[in-house]
Short mmCIF file of C-alpha atoms in Angstrom, two decimals:
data_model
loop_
_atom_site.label_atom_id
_atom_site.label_comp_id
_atom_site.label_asym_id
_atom_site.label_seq_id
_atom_site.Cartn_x
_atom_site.Cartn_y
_atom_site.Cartn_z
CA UNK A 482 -131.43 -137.05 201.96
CA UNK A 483 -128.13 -138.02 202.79
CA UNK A 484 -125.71 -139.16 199.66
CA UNK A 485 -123.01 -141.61 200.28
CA UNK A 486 -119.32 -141.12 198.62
CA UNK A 487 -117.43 -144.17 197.59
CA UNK A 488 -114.51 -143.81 197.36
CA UNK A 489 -111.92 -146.66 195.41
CA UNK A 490 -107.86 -147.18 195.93
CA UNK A 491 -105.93 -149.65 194.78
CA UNK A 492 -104.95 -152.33 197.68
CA UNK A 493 -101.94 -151.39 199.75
CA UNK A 494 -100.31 -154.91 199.82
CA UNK A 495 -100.95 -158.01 197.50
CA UNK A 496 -99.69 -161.27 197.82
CA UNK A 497 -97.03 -162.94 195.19
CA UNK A 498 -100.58 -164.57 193.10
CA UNK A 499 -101.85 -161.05 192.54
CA UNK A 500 -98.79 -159.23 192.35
CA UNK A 501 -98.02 -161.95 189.67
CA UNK A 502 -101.35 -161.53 187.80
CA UNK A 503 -100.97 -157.61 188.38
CA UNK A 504 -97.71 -157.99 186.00
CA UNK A 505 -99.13 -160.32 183.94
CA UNK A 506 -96.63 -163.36 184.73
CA UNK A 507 -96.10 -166.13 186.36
CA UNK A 508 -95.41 -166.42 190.25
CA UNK A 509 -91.82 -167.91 189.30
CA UNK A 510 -91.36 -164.92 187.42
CA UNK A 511 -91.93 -162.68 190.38
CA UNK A 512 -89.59 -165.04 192.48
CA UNK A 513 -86.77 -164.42 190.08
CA UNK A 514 -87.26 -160.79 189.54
CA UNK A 515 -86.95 -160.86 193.65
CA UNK A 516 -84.29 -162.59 193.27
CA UNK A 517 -82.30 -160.97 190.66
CA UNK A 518 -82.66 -157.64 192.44
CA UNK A 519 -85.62 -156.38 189.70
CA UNK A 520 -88.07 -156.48 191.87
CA UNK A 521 -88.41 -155.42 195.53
CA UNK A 522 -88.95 -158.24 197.84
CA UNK A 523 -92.04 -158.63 199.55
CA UNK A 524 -92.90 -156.85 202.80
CA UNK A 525 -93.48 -158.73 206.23
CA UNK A 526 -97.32 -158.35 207.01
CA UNK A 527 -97.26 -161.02 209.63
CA UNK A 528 -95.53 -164.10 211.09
CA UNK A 529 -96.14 -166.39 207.68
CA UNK A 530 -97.62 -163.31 205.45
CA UNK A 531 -96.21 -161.61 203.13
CA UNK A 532 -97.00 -158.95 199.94
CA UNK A 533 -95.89 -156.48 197.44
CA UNK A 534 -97.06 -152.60 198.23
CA UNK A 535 -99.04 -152.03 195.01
CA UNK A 536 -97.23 -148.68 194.74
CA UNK A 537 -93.85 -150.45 194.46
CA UNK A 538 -95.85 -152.83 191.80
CA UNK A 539 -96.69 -149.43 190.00
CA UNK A 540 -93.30 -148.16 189.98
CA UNK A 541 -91.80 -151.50 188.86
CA UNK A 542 -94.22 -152.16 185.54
CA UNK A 543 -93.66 -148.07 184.39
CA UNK A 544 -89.68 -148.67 184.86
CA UNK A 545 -90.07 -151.52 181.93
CA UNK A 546 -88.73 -150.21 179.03
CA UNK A 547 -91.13 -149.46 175.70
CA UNK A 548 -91.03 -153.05 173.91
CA UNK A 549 -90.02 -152.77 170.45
CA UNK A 550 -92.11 -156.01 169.81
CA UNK A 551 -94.69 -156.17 166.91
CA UNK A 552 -98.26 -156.22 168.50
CA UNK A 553 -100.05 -159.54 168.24
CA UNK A 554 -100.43 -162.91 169.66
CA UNK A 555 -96.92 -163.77 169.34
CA UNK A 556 -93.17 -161.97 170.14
CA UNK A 557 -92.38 -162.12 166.32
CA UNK A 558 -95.83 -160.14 165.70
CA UNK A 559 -97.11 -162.97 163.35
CA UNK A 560 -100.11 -164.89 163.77
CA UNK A 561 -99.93 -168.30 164.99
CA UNK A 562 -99.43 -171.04 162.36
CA UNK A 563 -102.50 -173.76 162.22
#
């Protein structure tokens, strides 16, 4: 009997909606990390496409610094009034 591998990657280009959702913000957010210089700007795929290499995604989210946040629903660490 013959067994099949499958085998998963991550996807080698996304487009600014999934890059955004991959960092867990907004797709203004990724425009102005692009545009501040934070973030590398999307590649070319084709005329009117373009996307983030995931491994540039990678590199970018494990270059944040460690947050010295409280966990919890809210920046301050407290849980929200109401």
């Amino acid at each position: 009997m013959k067994t099949t591998t499958i085998i998963q990657t991550p996807p080698l280009l996304v487009d600014r909606h999934q890059a955004a959702a991959a960092l867990s913000v907004s797709d203004g957010t990724i425009e102005a990390l692009v545009r501040s210089g934070d973030l590398p700007p999307p590649r070319r795929i084709s005329k009117g496409r373009t996307g983030w290499l995931w491994r540039e995604l990678v590199e970018f989210a494990e270059s944040r610094p460690v947050s010295n946040a409280a966990p919890g629903p809210g920046r301050n660490g407290r849980p929200p009034s109401g």
